[in-house]
Tab-separated table of C-alpha atoms and ligand atoms in Angstrom:
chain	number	residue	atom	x	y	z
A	193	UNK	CA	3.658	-20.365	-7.514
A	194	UNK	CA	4.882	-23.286	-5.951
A	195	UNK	CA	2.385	-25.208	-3.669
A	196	UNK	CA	5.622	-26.858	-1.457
A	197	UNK	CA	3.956	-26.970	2.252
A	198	UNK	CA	1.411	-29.820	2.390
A	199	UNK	CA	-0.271	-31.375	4.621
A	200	UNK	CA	1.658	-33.785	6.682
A	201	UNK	CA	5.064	-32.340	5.263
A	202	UNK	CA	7.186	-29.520	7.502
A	203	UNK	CA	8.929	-27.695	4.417
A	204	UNK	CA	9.856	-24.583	5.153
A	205	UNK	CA	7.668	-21.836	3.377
A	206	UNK	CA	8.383	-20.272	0.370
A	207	UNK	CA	9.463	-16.623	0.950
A	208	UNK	CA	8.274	-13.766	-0.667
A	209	UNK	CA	10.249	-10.993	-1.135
A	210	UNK	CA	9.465	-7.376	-2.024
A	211	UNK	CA	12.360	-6.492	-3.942
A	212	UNK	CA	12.168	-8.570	-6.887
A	213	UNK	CA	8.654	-7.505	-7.651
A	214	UNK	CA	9.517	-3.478	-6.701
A	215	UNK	CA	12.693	-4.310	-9.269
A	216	UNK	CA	9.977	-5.489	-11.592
A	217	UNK	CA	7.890	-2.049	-11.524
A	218	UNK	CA	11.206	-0.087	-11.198
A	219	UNK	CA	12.211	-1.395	-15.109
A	220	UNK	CA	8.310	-0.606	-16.003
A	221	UNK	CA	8.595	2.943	-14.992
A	222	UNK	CA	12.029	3.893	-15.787
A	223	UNK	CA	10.998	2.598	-19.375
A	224	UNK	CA	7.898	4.822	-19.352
A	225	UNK	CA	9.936	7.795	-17.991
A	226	UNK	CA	12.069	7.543	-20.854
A	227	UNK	CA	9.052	7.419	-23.370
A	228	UNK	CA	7.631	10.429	-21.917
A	229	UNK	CA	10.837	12.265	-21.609
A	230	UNK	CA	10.913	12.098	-25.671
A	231	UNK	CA	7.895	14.407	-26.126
A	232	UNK	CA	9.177	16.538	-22.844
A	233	UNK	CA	6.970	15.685	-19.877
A	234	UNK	CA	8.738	14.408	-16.865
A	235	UNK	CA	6.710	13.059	-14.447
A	236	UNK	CA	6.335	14.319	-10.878
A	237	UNK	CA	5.315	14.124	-7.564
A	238	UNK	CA	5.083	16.690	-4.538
A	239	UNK	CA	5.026	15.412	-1.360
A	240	UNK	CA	3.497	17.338	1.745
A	241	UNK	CA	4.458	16.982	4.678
A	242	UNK	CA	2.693	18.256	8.039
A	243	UNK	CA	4.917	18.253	10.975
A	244	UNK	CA	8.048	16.440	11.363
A	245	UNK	CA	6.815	12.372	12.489
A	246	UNK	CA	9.808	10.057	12.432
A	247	UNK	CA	7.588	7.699	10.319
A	248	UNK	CA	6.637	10.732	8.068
A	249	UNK	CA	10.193	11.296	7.088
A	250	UNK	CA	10.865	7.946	6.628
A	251	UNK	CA	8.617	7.324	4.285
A	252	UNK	CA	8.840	10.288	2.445
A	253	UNK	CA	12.845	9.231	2.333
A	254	UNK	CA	11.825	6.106	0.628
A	255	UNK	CA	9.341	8.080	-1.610
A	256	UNK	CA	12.176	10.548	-2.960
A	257	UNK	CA	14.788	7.654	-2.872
A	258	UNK	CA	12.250	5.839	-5.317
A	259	UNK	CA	11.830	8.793	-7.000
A	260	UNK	CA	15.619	9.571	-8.265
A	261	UNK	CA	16.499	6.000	-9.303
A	262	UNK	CA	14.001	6.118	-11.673
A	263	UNK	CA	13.780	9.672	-13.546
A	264	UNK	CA	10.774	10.901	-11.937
A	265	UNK	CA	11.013	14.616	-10.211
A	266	UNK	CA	9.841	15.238	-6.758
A	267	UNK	CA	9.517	17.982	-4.934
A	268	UNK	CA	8.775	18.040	-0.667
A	269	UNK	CA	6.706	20.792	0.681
A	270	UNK	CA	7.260	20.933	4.740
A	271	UNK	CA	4.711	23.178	6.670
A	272	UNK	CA	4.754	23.318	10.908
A	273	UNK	CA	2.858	21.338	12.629
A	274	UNK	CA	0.976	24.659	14.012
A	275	UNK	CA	0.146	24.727	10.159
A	276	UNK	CA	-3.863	26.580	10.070
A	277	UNK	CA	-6.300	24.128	7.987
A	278	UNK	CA	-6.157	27.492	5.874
A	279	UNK	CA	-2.817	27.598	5.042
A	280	UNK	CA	-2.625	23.700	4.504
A	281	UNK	CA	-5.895	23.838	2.050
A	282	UNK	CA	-4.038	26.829	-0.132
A	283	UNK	CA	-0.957	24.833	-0.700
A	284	UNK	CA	-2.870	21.700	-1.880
A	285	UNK	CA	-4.507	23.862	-4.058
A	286	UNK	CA	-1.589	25.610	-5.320
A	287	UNK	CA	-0.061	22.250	-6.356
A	288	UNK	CA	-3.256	21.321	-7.810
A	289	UNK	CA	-2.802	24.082	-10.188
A	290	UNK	CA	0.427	23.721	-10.937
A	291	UNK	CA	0.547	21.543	-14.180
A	292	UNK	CA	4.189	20.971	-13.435
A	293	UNK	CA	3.128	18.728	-10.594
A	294	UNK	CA	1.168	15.646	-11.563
A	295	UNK	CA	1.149	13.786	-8.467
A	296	UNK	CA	0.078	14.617	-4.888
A	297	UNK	CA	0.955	12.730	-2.007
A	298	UNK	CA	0.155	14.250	1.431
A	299	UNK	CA	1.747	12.219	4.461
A	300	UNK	CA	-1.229	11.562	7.053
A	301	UNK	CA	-2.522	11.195	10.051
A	302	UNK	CA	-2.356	14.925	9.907
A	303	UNK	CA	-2.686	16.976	13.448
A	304	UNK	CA	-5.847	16.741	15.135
A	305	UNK	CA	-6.415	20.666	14.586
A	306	UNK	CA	-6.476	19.823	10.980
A	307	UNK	CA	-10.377	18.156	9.880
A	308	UNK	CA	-8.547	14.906	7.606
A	309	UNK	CA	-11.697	14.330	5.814
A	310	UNK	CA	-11.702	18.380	4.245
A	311	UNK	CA	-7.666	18.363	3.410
A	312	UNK	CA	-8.023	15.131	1.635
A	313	UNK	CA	-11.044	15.815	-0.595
A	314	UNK	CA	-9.570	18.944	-1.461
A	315	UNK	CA	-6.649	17.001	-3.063
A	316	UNK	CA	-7.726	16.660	-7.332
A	317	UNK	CA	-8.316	13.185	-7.765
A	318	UNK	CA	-6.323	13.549	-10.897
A	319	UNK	CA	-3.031	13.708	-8.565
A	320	UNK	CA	-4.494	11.761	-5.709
A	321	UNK	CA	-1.439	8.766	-6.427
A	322	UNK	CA	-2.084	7.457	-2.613
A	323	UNK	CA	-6.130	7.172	-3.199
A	324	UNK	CA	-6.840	8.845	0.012
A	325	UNK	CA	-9.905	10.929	-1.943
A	326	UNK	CA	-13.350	9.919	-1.315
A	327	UNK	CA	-13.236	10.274	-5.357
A	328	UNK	CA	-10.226	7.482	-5.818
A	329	UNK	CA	-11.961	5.510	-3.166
A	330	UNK	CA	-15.389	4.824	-5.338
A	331	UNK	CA	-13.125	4.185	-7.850
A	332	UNK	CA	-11.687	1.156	-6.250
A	333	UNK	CA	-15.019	0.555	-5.131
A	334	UNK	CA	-16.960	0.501	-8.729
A	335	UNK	CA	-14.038	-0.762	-10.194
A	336	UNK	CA	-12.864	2.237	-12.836
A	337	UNK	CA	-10.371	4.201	-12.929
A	338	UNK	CA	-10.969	7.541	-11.244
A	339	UNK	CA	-8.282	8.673	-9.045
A	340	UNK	CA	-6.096	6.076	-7.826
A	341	UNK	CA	-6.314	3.012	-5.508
A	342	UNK	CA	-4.266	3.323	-2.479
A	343	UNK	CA	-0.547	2.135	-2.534
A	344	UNK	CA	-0.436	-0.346	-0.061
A	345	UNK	CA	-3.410	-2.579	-0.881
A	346	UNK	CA	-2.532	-2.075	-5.183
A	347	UNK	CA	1.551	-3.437	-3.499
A	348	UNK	CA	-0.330	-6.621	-2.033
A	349	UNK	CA	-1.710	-6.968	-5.611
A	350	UNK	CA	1.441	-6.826	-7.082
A	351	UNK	CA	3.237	-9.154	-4.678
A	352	UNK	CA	0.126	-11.615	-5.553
A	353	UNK	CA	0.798	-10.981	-9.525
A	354	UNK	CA	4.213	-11.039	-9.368
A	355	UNK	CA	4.573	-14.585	-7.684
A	356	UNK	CA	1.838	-16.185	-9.685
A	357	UNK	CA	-0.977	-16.100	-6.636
A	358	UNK	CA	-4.197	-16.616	-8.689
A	359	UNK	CA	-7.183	-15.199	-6.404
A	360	UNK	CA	-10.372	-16.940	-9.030
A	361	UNK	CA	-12.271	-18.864	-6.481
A	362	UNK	CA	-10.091	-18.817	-3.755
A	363	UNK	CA	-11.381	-18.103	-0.010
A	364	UNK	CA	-9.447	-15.164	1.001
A	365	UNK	CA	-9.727	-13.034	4.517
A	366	UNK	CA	-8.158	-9.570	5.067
A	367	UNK	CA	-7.608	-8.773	8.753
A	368	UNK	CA	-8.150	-5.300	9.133
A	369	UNK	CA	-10.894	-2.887	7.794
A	370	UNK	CA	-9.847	0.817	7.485
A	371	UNK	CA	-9.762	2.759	4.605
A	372	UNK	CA	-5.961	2.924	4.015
A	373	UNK	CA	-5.456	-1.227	3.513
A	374	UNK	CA	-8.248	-3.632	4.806
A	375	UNK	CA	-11.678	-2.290	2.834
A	376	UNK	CA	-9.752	-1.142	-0.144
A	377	UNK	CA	-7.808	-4.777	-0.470
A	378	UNK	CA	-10.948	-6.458	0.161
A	379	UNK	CA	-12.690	-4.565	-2.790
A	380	UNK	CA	-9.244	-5.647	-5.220
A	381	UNK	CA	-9.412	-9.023	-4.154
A	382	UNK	CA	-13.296	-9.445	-5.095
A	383	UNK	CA	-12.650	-7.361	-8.479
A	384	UNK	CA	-10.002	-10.551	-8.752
A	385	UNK	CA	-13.050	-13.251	-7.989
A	386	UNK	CA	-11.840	-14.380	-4.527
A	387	UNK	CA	-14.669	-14.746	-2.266
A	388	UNK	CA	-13.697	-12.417	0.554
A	389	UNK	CA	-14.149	-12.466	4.216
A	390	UNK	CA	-13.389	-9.272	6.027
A	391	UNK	CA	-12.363	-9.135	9.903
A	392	UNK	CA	-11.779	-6.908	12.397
A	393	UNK	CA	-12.164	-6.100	16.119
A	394	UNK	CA	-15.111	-7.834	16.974
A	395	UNK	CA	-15.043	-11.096	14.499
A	396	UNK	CA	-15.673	-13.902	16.398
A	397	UNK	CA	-13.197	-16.750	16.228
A	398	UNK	CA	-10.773	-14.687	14.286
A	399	UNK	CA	-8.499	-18.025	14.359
A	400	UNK	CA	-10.789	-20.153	13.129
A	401	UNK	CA	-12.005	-17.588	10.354
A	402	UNK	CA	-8.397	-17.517	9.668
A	403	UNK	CA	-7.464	-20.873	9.262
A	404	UNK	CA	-10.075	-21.262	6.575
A	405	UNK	CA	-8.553	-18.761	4.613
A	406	UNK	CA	-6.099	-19.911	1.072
A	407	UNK	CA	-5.184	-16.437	1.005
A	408	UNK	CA	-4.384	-14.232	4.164
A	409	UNK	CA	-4.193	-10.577	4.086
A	410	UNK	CA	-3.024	-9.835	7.417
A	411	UNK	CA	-3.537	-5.463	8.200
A	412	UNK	CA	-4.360	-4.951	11.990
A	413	UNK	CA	-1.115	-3.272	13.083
A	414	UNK	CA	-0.695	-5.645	15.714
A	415	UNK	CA	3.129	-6.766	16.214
A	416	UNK	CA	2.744	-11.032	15.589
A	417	UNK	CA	-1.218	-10.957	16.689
A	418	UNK	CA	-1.456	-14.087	13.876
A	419	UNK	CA	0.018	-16.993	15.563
A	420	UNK	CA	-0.051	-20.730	14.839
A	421	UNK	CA	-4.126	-21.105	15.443
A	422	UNK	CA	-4.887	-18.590	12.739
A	423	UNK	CA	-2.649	-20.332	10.193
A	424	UNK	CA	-3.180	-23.688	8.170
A	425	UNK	CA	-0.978	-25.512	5.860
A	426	UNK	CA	-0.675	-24.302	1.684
A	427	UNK	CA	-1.767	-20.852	2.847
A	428	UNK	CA	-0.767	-17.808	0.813
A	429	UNK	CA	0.009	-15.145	4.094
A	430	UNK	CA	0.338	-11.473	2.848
A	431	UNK	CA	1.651	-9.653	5.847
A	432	UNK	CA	1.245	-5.716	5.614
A	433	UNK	CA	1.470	-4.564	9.391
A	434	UNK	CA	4.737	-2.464	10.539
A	435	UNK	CA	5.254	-2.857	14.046
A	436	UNK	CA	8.096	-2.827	16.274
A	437	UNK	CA	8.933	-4.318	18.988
A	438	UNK	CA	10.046	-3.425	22.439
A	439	UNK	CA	13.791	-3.870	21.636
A	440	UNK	CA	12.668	-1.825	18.496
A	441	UNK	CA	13.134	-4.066	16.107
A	442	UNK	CA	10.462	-4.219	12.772
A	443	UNK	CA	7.879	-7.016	12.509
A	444	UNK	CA	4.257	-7.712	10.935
A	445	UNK	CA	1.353	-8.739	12.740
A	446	UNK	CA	2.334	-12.333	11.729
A	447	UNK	CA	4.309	-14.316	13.804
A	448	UNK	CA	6.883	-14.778	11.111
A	449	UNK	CA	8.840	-17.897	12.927
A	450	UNK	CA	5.939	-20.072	13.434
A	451	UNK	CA	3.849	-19.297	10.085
A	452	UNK	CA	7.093	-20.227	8.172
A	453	UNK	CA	7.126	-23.909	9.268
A	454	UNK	CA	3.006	-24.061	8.694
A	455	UNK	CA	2.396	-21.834	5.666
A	456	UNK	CA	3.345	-22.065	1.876
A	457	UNK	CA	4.682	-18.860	1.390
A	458	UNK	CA	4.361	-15.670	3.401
A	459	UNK	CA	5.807	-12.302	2.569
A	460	UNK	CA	8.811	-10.927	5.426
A	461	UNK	CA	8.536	-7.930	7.431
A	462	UNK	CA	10.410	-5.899	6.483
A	463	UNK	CA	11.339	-6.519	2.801
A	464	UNK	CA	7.793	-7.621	1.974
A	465	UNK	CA	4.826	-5.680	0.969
A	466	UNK	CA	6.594	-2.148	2.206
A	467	UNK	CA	9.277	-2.484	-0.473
A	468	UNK	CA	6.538	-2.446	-3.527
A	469	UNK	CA	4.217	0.192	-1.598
A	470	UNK	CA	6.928	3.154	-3.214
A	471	UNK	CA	7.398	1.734	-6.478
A	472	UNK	CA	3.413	1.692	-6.712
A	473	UNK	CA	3.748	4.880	-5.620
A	474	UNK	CA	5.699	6.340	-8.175
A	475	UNK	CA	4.172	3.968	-10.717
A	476	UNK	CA	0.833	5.785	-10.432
A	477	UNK	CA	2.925	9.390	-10.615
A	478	UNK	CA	3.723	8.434	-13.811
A	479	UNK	CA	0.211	6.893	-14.977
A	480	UNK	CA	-0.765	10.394	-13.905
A	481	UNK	CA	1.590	12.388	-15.457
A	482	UNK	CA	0.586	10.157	-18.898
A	483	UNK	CA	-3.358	10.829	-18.140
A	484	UNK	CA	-3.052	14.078	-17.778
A	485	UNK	CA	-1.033	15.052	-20.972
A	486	UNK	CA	-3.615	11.921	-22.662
A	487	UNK	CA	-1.137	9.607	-23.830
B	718	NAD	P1	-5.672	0.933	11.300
B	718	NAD	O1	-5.284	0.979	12.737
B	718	NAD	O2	-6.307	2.095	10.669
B	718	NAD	O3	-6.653	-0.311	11.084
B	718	NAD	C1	-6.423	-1.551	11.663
B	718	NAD	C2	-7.601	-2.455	11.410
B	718	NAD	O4	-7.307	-3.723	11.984
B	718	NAD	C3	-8.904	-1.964	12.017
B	718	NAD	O5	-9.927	-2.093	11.039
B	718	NAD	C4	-9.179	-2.913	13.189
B	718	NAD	O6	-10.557	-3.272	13.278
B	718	NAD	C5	-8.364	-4.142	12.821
B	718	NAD	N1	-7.785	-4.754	14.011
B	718	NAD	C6	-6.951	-4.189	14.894
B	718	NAD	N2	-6.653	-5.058	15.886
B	718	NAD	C7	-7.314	-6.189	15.612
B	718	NAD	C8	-7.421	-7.428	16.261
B	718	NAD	N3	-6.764	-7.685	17.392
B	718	NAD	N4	-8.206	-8.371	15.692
B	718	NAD	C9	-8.862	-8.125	14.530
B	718	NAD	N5	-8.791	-6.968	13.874
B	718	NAD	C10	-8.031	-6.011	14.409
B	718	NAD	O7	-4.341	0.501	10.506
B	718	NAD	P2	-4.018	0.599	8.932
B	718	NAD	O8	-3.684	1.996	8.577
B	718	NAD	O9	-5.058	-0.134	8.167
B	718	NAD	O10	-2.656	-0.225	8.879
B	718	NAD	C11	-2.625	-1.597	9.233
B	718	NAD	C12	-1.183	-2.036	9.341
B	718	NAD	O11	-0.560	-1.879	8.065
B	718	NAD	C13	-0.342	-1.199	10.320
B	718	NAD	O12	0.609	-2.039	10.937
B	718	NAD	C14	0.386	-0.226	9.404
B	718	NAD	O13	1.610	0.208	9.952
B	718	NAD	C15	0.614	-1.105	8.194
B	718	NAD	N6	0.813	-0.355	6.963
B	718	NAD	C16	1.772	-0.824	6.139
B	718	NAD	C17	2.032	-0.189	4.956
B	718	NAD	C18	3.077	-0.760	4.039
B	718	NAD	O14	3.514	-0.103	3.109
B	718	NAD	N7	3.497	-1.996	4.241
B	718	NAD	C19	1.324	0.964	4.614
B	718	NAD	C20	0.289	1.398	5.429
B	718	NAD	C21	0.038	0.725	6.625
């Protein structure tokens, strides 16, 4: 990666785009699709959905889009949002049976009727491609390969590997601590030797923790909360928040204007980290699929 923003120098950062490194995976998996093809397995995923959330069916959109271009079969399973934690906990199982299906992903939050902790242990971590298990989670967490880490932290290791960011040594800080991004990135980027700071609502001086950081994983969910005081020059900013804006427009929790003419490079919202998050996605259906048939 280029260093190009200095000290003393106003160059414009260095923009890092999704799409080149979710092309990159794409080529991966449609290469492994067509291995697996030749002694009949195709992989694929099942996708359940609770309710009908704008953001749910967006991103299960993307998920099946993802899905097509590259060979692998999916298949969405809808149930009410009146669904009974009963009913919800059979059709998990059923797909966990079903050796047809090697992937699981099940959108979430789910209703508050519904106890989140049961439905997603109940998942087999073998299919658990979104790491939402308490299984996939120790994974990440002793650093093997049980279950699956989640998509969205594994996409800000692939933007990071795909443009060249080494993390050895480096001071990084992830903004953000729940289980879906912040603690799970945190745990990648220390299995990568960075010596990681994590913050959250009650860090004190989050701007000056932040400006110390080489490498800045930004995951609050707070629409441009990291403004010029959290930001230093020949910073590496990984912005994963989706947020919109009053006039409903999409932005991260970084304020994208001002970090450009501070940082080194910075990933855009949108077209950053959310265009890898599917190809992981589908990446890890077909590690599954390969797992399970022990190829
Ligand atoms: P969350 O609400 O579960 O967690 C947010 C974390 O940020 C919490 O740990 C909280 O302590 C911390 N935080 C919130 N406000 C803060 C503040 N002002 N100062 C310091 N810390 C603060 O959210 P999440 O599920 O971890 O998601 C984080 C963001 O990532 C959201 O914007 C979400 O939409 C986005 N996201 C993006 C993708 C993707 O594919 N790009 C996927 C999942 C989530």
């Amino acid at each position: 990666m280029r260093n190009i923003n200095t000290i003393g120098r106003s160059i414009m950062a260095e923009i890092l785009k999704g799409k080149p490194a979710a092309d990159a995976l794409n080529e991966k998996i449609v290469n492994e699709v067509n291995l697996l093809s030749k002694i009949n397995i195709r992989p694929a995923l099942a996708i359940v959905r609770v309710g009908s959330k704008p953001d749910d069916i967006a991103y299960e959109r993307g998920a099946v889009k993802r899905c097509e271009k590259t060979g692998v079969a999916v298949r969405a399973i809808t149930l009410p949002e009146d669904v009974s934690q009963s009913r919800l906990v059979e059709a998990i199982q059923k797909l966990n049976e079903d050796r047809s299906v090697h992937g699981i992903l099940l959108l979430r939050p789910l209703p508050a009727h519904i106890n989140d902790d049961l439905i997603r242990n109940t998942l087999a971590p073998e299919k658990d491609v979104d790491g939402i298990t308490d299984g996939s989670l120790a994974g990440v967490f002793v650093g093997t390969d049980l279950g699956f880490p989640p998509c969205t932290p594994q996409a800000c290791m692939e933007m990071l590997d795909y443009y060249g960011v080494e993390v050895k040594g480096k001071n990084v800080v992830v903004i953000g601590r729940s289980t879906v991004v912040g603690k799970p990135a945190a745990m990648m980027l220390t299995k990568r030797h960075g010596t990681v700071t994590i913050c959250h609502t009650r860090t004190v001086d989050l701007p000056g923790v932040c400006r110390q950081a080489e490498i800045l994983i930004a995951a609050a969910g707070k629409a441009k909360m990291v403004s010029k005081e959290y930001l230093s020059p020949g910073q590496i900013v990984i912005d994963v928040g989706i947020n919109f804006t009053e006039d409903g427009s999409m932005c991260g929790d970084v304020d994208f204007d001002q970090a450009k003419e501070i940082v080194a490079a910075i990933t855009p919202v949108p077209g950053g980290v959310g265009a890898v998050t599917t190809a992981v996605l589908v990446k890890h259906v077909v590690e599954a699929a390969k797992r399970q048939a022990n190829v």
